[in-house]
Amino acid sequence: GAGVSQSPSNKVTEKGKDVELRCDPISGHTALYWYRQSLGQGLEFLIYFQGNSAPDKSGLPSDRFSAERTGGSVSTLTIQRTQQEDSAVYLCASGLGGSSPLHFGNGTRLTVT
Amino acid sequence: QKEVEQNSGPLSVPEGAIASLNCTYSDRGSQSFFWYRQYSGKSPELIMSIYSNGDKEDGRFTAQLNKASQYVSLLIRDSQPSDSATYLCAVPNPFSGGYNKLIFGAGTRLAVHP
């Protein structure tokens, strides 16, 4: 079946521009996470959606970052006024929630020039 | 104390040896435990899940869980150069609102040399 789909796979943007990254989770998955991974580094948690509950935004690094999940399915991560330090791979993962594992998308590689 | 801790490595083992990767966690109430493998430039992929104390074997991989000591390990038998990757341990922790949040360790980098 279809896995987690992320788009675009690559994004190059100029410093100061806004970007939107999209994640289509596996159908029926109620949990959705966004992570950031810089070159050679570990997963940096950004935000977690679980069903209709209020999202856990504790990992968002600044108010330039926001995310929404519409209809409990597709999620969009928005980065406003991008900075060079925002360059990284942004990973989305979804799961059934509870004690179930997550399944990752292929990520979006963001480069801010 | 971090919620999920792993030695960052690198762990270097010769081809054919057993690689042992360890993970400790802080929440005694955790009920499920996952191991992910991440190749350089790729996304993490789930390779093992374990829910009960003891060992779970899948091919060359064995996951070991000890809830009393709060650790979970991954053994890779007959290590191959293709096993060279970063291995991530993940454990659900209770989160406010009554649901679990999956917490990842920082990962252990494994290098298998011929």
PDB file of C-alpha atoms in Angstrom:
ATOM      1  CA  GLY A   1       0.000   0.000   0.000  1.00  0.00           C
ATOM      2  CA  ALA A   2       0.958   3.642  -0.174  1.00  0.00           C
ATOM      3  CA  GLY A   3       3.434   4.888   2.376  1.00  0.00           C
ATOM      4  CA  VAL A   4       3.949   8.352   3.800  1.00  0.00           C
ATOM      5  CA  SER A   5       4.320  10.822   0.958  1.00  0.00           C
ATOM      6  CA  GLN A   6       6.202  14.092   1.259  1.00  0.00           C
ATOM      7  CA  SER A   7       6.481  16.897  -1.241  1.00  0.00           C
ATOM      8  CA  PRO A   8       8.503  18.438  -2.628  1.00  0.00           C
ATOM      9  CA  SER A   9      11.444  16.076  -2.316  1.00  0.00           C
ATOM     10  CA  ASN A  10      13.833  18.990  -2.740  1.00  0.00           C
ATOM     11  CA  LYS A  11      13.329  22.693  -2.210  1.00  0.00           C
ATOM     12  CA  VAL A  12      15.806  25.484  -2.780  1.00  0.00           C
ATOM     13  CA  THR A  13      14.749  28.899  -1.575  1.00  0.00           C
ATOM     14  CA  GLU A  14      16.261  32.285  -0.971  1.00  0.00           C
ATOM     15  CA  LYS A  15      16.820  33.568   2.520  1.00  0.00           C
ATOM     16  CA  GLY A  16      13.776  35.457   3.735  1.00  0.00           C
ATOM     17  CA  LYS A  17      11.235  33.587   1.622  1.00  0.00           C
ATOM     18  CA  ASP A  18       8.434  31.460   3.062  1.00  0.00           C
ATOM     19  CA  VAL A  19       8.194  27.740   2.303  1.00  0.00           C
ATOM     20  CA  GLU A  20       5.502  25.103   2.717  1.00  0.00           C
ATOM     21  CA  LEU A  21       6.272  21.419   3.069  1.00  0.00           C
ATOM     22  CA  ARG A  22       3.547  18.835   2.646  1.00  0.00           C
ATOM     23  CA  CYS A  23       2.986  15.423   4.207  1.00  0.00           C
ATOM     24  CA  ASP A  24       0.373  12.841   3.222  1.00  0.00           C
ATOM     25  CA  PRO A  25       0.269  10.205   5.960  1.00  0.00           C
ATOM     26  CA  ILE A  26      -0.742   6.585   5.553  1.00  0.00           C
ATOM     27  CA  SER A  27      -4.517   6.326   5.385  1.00  0.00           C
ATOM     28  CA  GLY A  28      -6.044   5.741   8.805  1.00  0.00           C
ATOM     29  CA  HIS A  29      -3.018   6.877  10.762  1.00  0.00           C
ATOM     30  CA  THR A  30      -4.053   9.236  13.530  1.00  0.00           C
ATOM     31  CA  ALA A  31      -0.553  10.193  14.698  1.00  0.00           C
ATOM     32  CA  LEU A  32       1.647  12.487  12.613  1.00  0.00           C
ATOM     33  CA  TYR A  33       5.082  13.822  13.517  1.00  0.00           C
ATOM     34  CA  TRP A  34       7.459  16.293  11.906  1.00  0.00           C
ATOM     35  CA  TYR A  35      11.211  16.037  12.481  1.00  0.00           C
ATOM     36  CA  ARG A  36      14.205  17.967  11.239  1.00  0.00           C
ATOM     37  CA  GLN A  37      17.574  16.358  10.568  1.00  0.00           C
ATOM     38  CA  SER A  38      20.697  18.330   9.800  1.00  0.00           C
ATOM     39  CA  LEU A  39      23.640  16.660   8.086  1.00  0.00           C
ATOM     40  CA  GLY A  40      25.217  14.060  10.365  1.00  0.00           C
ATOM     41  CA  GLN A  41      22.863  14.845  13.218  1.00  0.00           C
ATOM     42  CA  GLY A  42      20.021  13.001  14.949  1.00  0.00           C
ATOM     43  CA  LEU A  43      16.294  13.507  14.623  1.00  0.00           C
ATOM     44  CA  GLU A  44      15.092  16.824  16.014  1.00  0.00           C
ATOM     45  CA  PHE A  45      11.433  16.628  17.048  1.00  0.00           C
ATOM     46  CA  LEU A  46       9.343  19.546  15.810  1.00  0.00           C
ATOM     47  CA  ILE A  47       5.625  18.864  16.295  1.00  0.00           C
ATOM     48  CA  TYR A  48       3.216  15.970  16.965  1.00  0.00           C
ATOM     49  CA  PHE A  49      -0.442  15.649  16.006  1.00  0.00           C
ATOM     50  CA  GLN A  50      -2.599  12.937  17.568  1.00  0.00           C
ATOM     51  CA  GLY A  51      -6.173  12.689  16.360  1.00  0.00           C
ATOM     52  CA  ASN A  52      -8.234  15.709  17.330  1.00  0.00           C
ATOM     53  CA  SER A  53      -6.122  16.549  20.374  1.00  0.00           C
ATOM     54  CA  ALA A  54      -4.169  19.782  20.633  1.00  0.00           C
ATOM     55  CA  PRO A  55      -0.795  19.270  18.930  1.00  0.00           C
ATOM     56  CA  ASP A  56       2.451  19.098  20.864  1.00  0.00           C
ATOM     57  CA  LYS A  57       4.367  22.078  19.497  1.00  0.00           C
ATOM     58  CA  SER A  58       7.163  21.902  22.049  1.00  0.00           C
ATOM     59  CA  GLY A  59       9.854  21.209  19.446  1.00  0.00           C
ATOM     60  CA  LEU A  60       9.234  24.134  17.105  1.00  0.00           C
ATOM     61  CA  PRO A  61      12.480  26.159  17.212  1.00  0.00           C
ATOM     62  CA  SER A  62      10.929  29.599  16.715  1.00  0.00           C
ATOM     63  CA  ASP A  63       7.691  31.348  15.874  1.00  0.00           C
ATOM     64  CA  ARG A  64       8.734  31.288  12.207  1.00  0.00           C
ATOM     65  CA  PHE A  65       7.731  27.618  12.223  1.00  0.00           C
ATOM     66  CA  SER A  66       4.123  26.468  12.208  1.00  0.00           C
ATOM     67  CA  ALA A  67       2.213  23.394  11.154  1.00  0.00           C
ATOM     68  CA  GLU A  68      -1.345  22.392  10.620  1.00  0.00           C
ATOM     69  CA  ARG A  69      -3.164  19.186   9.919  1.00  0.00           C
ATOM     70  CA  THR A  70      -6.397  19.493   8.036  1.00  0.00           C
ATOM     71  CA  GLY A  71      -9.182  16.981   8.476  1.00  0.00           C
ATOM     72  CA  GLY A  72      -6.935  14.698  10.463  1.00  0.00           C
ATOM     73  CA  SER A  73      -4.990  13.780   7.347  1.00  0.00           C
ATOM     74  CA  VAL A  74      -2.644  15.962   5.274  1.00  0.00           C
ATOM     75  CA  SER A  75      -0.224  18.169   7.172  1.00  0.00           C
ATOM     76  CA  THR A  76       1.663  21.275   6.077  1.00  0.00           C
ATOM     77  CA  LEU A  77       4.781  22.600   7.779  1.00  0.00           C
ATOM     78  CA  THR A  78       5.358  26.288   7.068  1.00  0.00           C
ATOM     79  CA  ILE A  79       8.606  28.125   7.622  1.00  0.00           C
ATOM     80  CA  GLN A  80       8.395  31.893   7.342  1.00  0.00           C
ATOM     81  CA  ARG A  81      11.306  34.198   6.532  1.00  0.00           C
ATOM     82  CA  THR A  82      13.675  31.284   6.026  1.00  0.00           C
ATOM     83  CA  GLN A  83      17.220  31.474   7.349  1.00  0.00           C
ATOM     84  CA  GLN A  84      20.300  29.543   6.249  1.00  0.00           C
ATOM     85  CA  GLU A  85      20.233  27.553   9.481  1.00  0.00           C
ATOM     86  CA  ASP A  86      16.852  26.166   8.428  1.00  0.00           C
ATOM     87  CA  SER A  87      18.621  24.105   5.757  1.00  0.00           C
ATOM     88  CA  ALA A  88      18.035  20.454   6.633  1.00  0.00           C
ATOM     89  CA  VAL A  89      15.987  17.402   5.744  1.00  0.00           C
ATOM     90  CA  TYR A  90      12.452  17.640   7.069  1.00  0.00           C
ATOM     91  CA  LEU A  91      10.924  14.234   7.810  1.00  0.00           C
ATOM     92  CA  CYS A  92       7.295  13.377   8.355  1.00  0.00           C
ATOM     93  CA  ALA A  93       6.171  10.165  10.044  1.00  0.00           C
ATOM     94  CA  SER A  94       2.754   8.708  10.757  1.00  0.00           C
ATOM     95  CA  GLY A  95       1.392   5.916  12.917  1.00  0.00           C
ATOM     96  CA  LEU A  96      -1.713   4.454  14.490  1.00  0.00           C
ATOM     97  CA  GLY A  97      -0.965   6.214  17.766  1.00  0.00           C
ATOM     98  CA  GLY A  98      -0.817   4.674  21.203  1.00  0.00           C
ATOM     99  CA  SER A  99       2.135   2.322  21.419  1.00  0.00           C
ATOM    100  CA  SER A 100       2.386   1.731  17.666  1.00  0.00           C
ATOM    101  CA  PRO A 101       5.512   2.409  15.615  1.00  0.00           C
ATOM    102  CA  LEU A 102       5.955   5.248  13.136  1.00  0.00           C
ATOM    103  CA  HIS A 103       6.515   5.022   9.401  1.00  0.00           C
ATOM    104  CA  PHE A 104       8.620   7.695   7.775  1.00  0.00           C
ATOM    105  CA  GLY A 105       8.333   9.488   4.478  1.00  0.00           C
ATOM    106  CA  ASN A 106      11.355  10.096   2.262  1.00  0.00           C
ATOM    107  CA  GLY A 107      11.740  13.644   3.511  1.00  0.00           C
ATOM    108  CA  THR A 108      12.070  17.086   1.970  1.00  0.00           C
ATOM    109  CA  ARG A 109      15.578  18.437   1.589  1.00  0.00           C
ATOM    110  CA  LEU A 110      15.428  22.191   2.151  1.00  0.00           C
ATOM    111  CA  THR A 111      18.299  24.399   1.085  1.00  0.00           C
ATOM    112  CA  VAL A 112      18.229  28.094   1.953  1.00  0.00           C
ATOM    113  CA  THR A 113      20.651  30.156  -0.096  1.00  0.00           C
TER     114      THR A 113
ATOM    115  CA  GLN B   1      18.277  12.112  32.451  1.00  0.00           C
ATOM    116  CA  LYS B   2      17.244  11.792  28.834  1.00  0.00           C
ATOM    117  CA  GLU B   3      14.109   9.760  28.199  1.00  0.00           C
ATOM    118  CA  VAL B   4      15.858   7.422  25.739  1.00  0.00           C
ATOM    119  CA  GLU B   5      19.633   7.078  25.782  1.00  0.00           C
ATOM    120  CA  GLN B   6      21.998   5.420  23.347  1.00  0.00           C
ATOM    121  CA  ASN B   7      25.762   5.413  22.962  1.00  0.00           C
ATOM    122  CA  SER B   8      26.469   7.519  19.883  1.00  0.00           C
ATOM    123  CA  GLY B   9      29.384   5.338  18.787  1.00  0.00           C
ATOM    124  CA  PRO B  10      30.742   4.727  16.319  1.00  0.00           C
ATOM    125  CA  LEU B  11      30.643   1.043  17.087  1.00  0.00           C
ATOM    126  CA  SER B  12      33.123  -0.699  14.835  1.00  0.00           C
ATOM    127  CA  VAL B  13      32.917  -4.466  14.343  1.00  0.00           C
ATOM    128  CA  PRO B  14      34.574  -6.835  11.869  1.00  0.00           C
ATOM    129  CA  GLU B  15      32.495  -8.574   9.244  1.00  0.00           C
ATOM    130  CA  GLY B  16      30.947 -11.758  10.620  1.00  0.00           C
ATOM    131  CA  ALA B  17      31.006 -10.620  14.245  1.00  0.00           C
ATOM    132  CA  ILE B  18      28.045  -9.899  16.513  1.00  0.00           C
ATOM    133  CA  ALA B  19      27.154  -6.231  16.890  1.00  0.00           C
ATOM    134  CA  SER B  20      25.459  -5.292  20.163  1.00  0.00           C
ATOM    135  CA  LEU B  21      23.535  -2.030  20.379  1.00  0.00           C
ATOM    136  CA  ASN B  22      22.064  -0.842  23.663  1.00  0.00           C
ATOM    137  CA  CYS B  23      19.335   1.560  24.704  1.00  0.00           C
ATOM    138  CA  THR B  24      18.068   2.631  28.120  1.00  0.00           C
ATOM    139  CA  TYR B  25      14.791   4.406  28.817  1.00  0.00           C
ATOM    140  CA  SER B  26      13.394   6.326  31.756  1.00  0.00           C
ATOM    141  CA  ASP B  27       9.660   5.573  31.816  1.00  0.00           C
ATOM    142  CA  ARG B  28       8.933   2.330  33.663  1.00  0.00           C
ATOM    143  CA  GLY B  29       5.446   2.260  32.179  1.00  0.00           C
ATOM    144  CA  SER B  30       6.604   1.913  28.575  1.00  0.00           C
ATOM    145  CA  GLN B  31       5.080  -1.124  26.905  1.00  0.00           C
ATOM    146  CA  SER B  32       6.533  -1.184  23.416  1.00  0.00           C
ATOM    147  CA  PHE B  33       9.996  -0.684  21.997  1.00  0.00           C
ATOM    148  CA  PHE B  34      11.230  -0.180  18.471  1.00  0.00           C
ATOM    149  CA  TRP B  35      14.497  -0.307  16.589  1.00  0.00           C
ATOM    150  CA  TYR B  36      14.980   1.686  13.406  1.00  0.00           C
ATOM    151  CA  ARG B  37      17.832   1.606  10.926  1.00  0.00           C
ATOM    152  CA  GLN B  38      18.856   4.741   9.039  1.00  0.00           C
ATOM    153  CA  TYR B  39      21.294   4.589   6.163  1.00  0.00           C
ATOM    154  CA  SER B  40      23.155   7.772   5.322  1.00  0.00           C
ATOM    155  CA  GLY B  41      20.920  10.045   3.257  1.00  0.00           C
ATOM    156  CA  LYS B  42      17.828   7.903   3.813  1.00  0.00           C
ATOM    157  CA  SER B  43      14.866   7.925   6.170  1.00  0.00           C
ATOM    158  CA  PRO B  44      14.640   5.699   9.242  1.00  0.00           C
ATOM    159  CA  GLU B  45      13.025   2.322   8.625  1.00  0.00           C
ATOM    160  CA  LEU B  46      11.478   0.081  11.258  1.00  0.00           C
ATOM    161  CA  ILE B  47      13.387  -3.180  11.665  1.00  0.00           C
ATOM    162  CA  MET B  48      12.240  -4.614  15.016  1.00  0.00           C
ATOM    163  CA  SER B  49       9.429  -4.236  17.528  1.00  0.00           C
ATOM    164  CA  ILE B  50       9.393  -5.878  20.950  1.00  0.00           C
ATOM    165  CA  TYR B  51       6.690  -5.791  23.583  1.00  0.00           C
ATOM    166  CA  SER B  52       7.530  -8.504  26.147  1.00  0.00           C
ATOM    167  CA  ASN B  53      10.506  -9.258  28.323  1.00  0.00           C
ATOM    168  CA  GLY B  54      13.004 -11.600  26.757  1.00  0.00           C
ATOM    169  CA  ASP B  55      14.289 -12.107  23.254  1.00  0.00           C
ATOM    170  CA  LYS B  56      12.674 -11.707  19.860  1.00  0.00           C
ATOM    171  CA  GLU B  57      14.490 -13.027  16.826  1.00  0.00           C
ATOM    172  CA  ASP B  58      14.041 -12.054  13.192  1.00  0.00           C
ATOM    173  CA  GLY B  59      16.668 -13.423  10.861  1.00  0.00           C
ATOM    174  CA  ARG B  60      20.069 -12.099  11.905  1.00  0.00           C
ATOM    175  CA  PHE B  61      18.461  -9.596  14.289  1.00  0.00           C
ATOM    176  CA  THR B  62      17.569 -10.254  17.929  1.00  0.00           C
ATOM    177  CA  ALA B  63      15.912  -7.692  20.162  1.00  0.00           C
ATOM    178  CA  GLN B  64      16.272  -8.169  23.907  1.00  0.00           C
ATOM    179  CA  LEU B  65      14.070  -6.450  26.461  1.00  0.00           C
ATOM    180  CA  ASN B  66      14.589  -6.176  30.207  1.00  0.00           C
ATOM    181  CA  LYS B  67      11.856  -4.012  31.721  1.00  0.00           C
ATOM    182  CA  ALA B  68      13.168  -4.349  35.272  1.00  0.00           C
ATOM    183  CA  SER B  69      16.488  -2.814  34.234  1.00  0.00           C
ATOM    184  CA  GLN B  70      14.852  -0.522  31.664  1.00  0.00           C
ATOM    185  CA  TYR B  71      17.006  -1.442  28.747  1.00  0.00           C
ATOM    186  CA  VAL B  72      16.471  -2.832  25.298  1.00  0.00           C
ATOM    187  CA  SER B  73      19.204  -4.090  23.037  1.00  0.00           C
ATOM    188  CA  LEU B  74      19.627  -5.132  19.430  1.00  0.00           C
ATOM    189  CA  LEU B  75      22.012  -7.880  18.417  1.00  0.00           C
ATOM    190  CA  ILE B  76      23.067  -8.297  14.814  1.00  0.00           C
ATOM    191  CA  ARG B  77      24.646 -11.680  14.107  1.00  0.00           C
ATOM    192  CA  ASP B  78      27.047 -12.295  11.246  1.00  0.00           C
ATOM    193  CA  SER B  79      27.403  -8.543  10.688  1.00  0.00           C
ATOM    194  CA  GLN B  80      27.787  -7.447   7.080  1.00  0.00           C
ATOM    195  CA  PRO B  81      29.167  -4.208   5.653  1.00  0.00           C
ATOM    196  CA  SER B  82      25.605  -3.534   4.451  1.00  0.00           C
ATOM    197  CA  ASP B  83      24.564  -3.317   8.126  1.00  0.00           C
ATOM    198  CA  SER B  84      26.649  -0.159   8.481  1.00  0.00           C
ATOM    199  CA  ALA B  85      24.100   2.501   9.432  1.00  0.00           C
ATOM    200  CA  THR B  86      22.760   4.435  12.382  1.00  0.00           C
ATOM    201  CA  TYR B  87      20.421   2.469  14.640  1.00  0.00           C
ATOM    202  CA  LEU B  88      17.725   4.368  16.498  1.00  0.00           C
ATOM    203  CA  CYS B  89      15.859   3.164  19.565  1.00  0.00           C
ATOM    204  CA  ALA B  90      12.309   4.487  20.065  1.00  0.00           C
ATOM    205  CA  VAL B  91      10.031   4.210  23.090  1.00  0.00           C
ATOM    206  CA  PRO B  92       6.501   5.628  23.603  1.00  0.00           C
ATOM    207  CA  ASN B  93       6.236   7.863  26.646  1.00  0.00           C
ATOM    208  CA  PRO B  94       3.012   9.090  28.191  1.00  0.00           C
ATOM    209  CA  PHE B  95       2.127  12.590  27.113  1.00  0.00           C
ATOM    210  CA  SER B  96      -0.341  14.966  28.625  1.00  0.00           C
ATOM    211  CA  GLY B  97      -3.772  14.401  27.185  1.00  0.00           C
ATOM    212  CA  GLY B  98      -3.659  10.691  27.794  1.00  0.00           C
ATOM    213  CA  TYR B  99      -1.832   9.538  24.710  1.00  0.00           C
ATOM    214  CA  ASN B 100       1.701   8.357  24.025  1.00  0.00           C
ATOM    215  CA  LYS B 101       4.452  10.233  22.258  1.00  0.00           C
ATOM    216  CA  LEU B 102       7.202   8.233  20.555  1.00  0.00           C
ATOM    217  CA  ILE B 103      10.625   9.319  21.799  1.00  0.00           C
ATOM    218  CA  PHE B 104      13.765   8.539  19.771  1.00  0.00           C
ATOM    219  CA  GLY B 105      17.254   8.105  21.066  1.00  0.00           C
ATOM    220  CA  ALA B 106      20.088   9.954  19.349  1.00  0.00           C
ATOM    221  CA  GLY B 107      21.160   6.759  17.574  1.00  0.00           C
ATOM    222  CA  THR B 108      24.268   4.586  17.511  1.00  0.00           C
ATOM    223  CA  ARG B 109      26.410   4.589  14.389  1.00  0.00           C
ATOM    224  CA  LEU B 110      27.527   1.083  13.431  1.00  0.00           C
ATOM    225  CA  ALA B 111      30.451   0.479  11.082  1.00  0.00           C
ATOM    226  CA  VAL B 112      31.097  -3.072   9.873  1.00  0.00           C
ATOM    227  CA  HIS B 113      34.506  -3.399   8.268  1.00  0.00           C
ATOM    228  CA  PRO B 114      35.535  -6.230   5.901  1.00  0.00           C
TER     229      PRO B 114
END
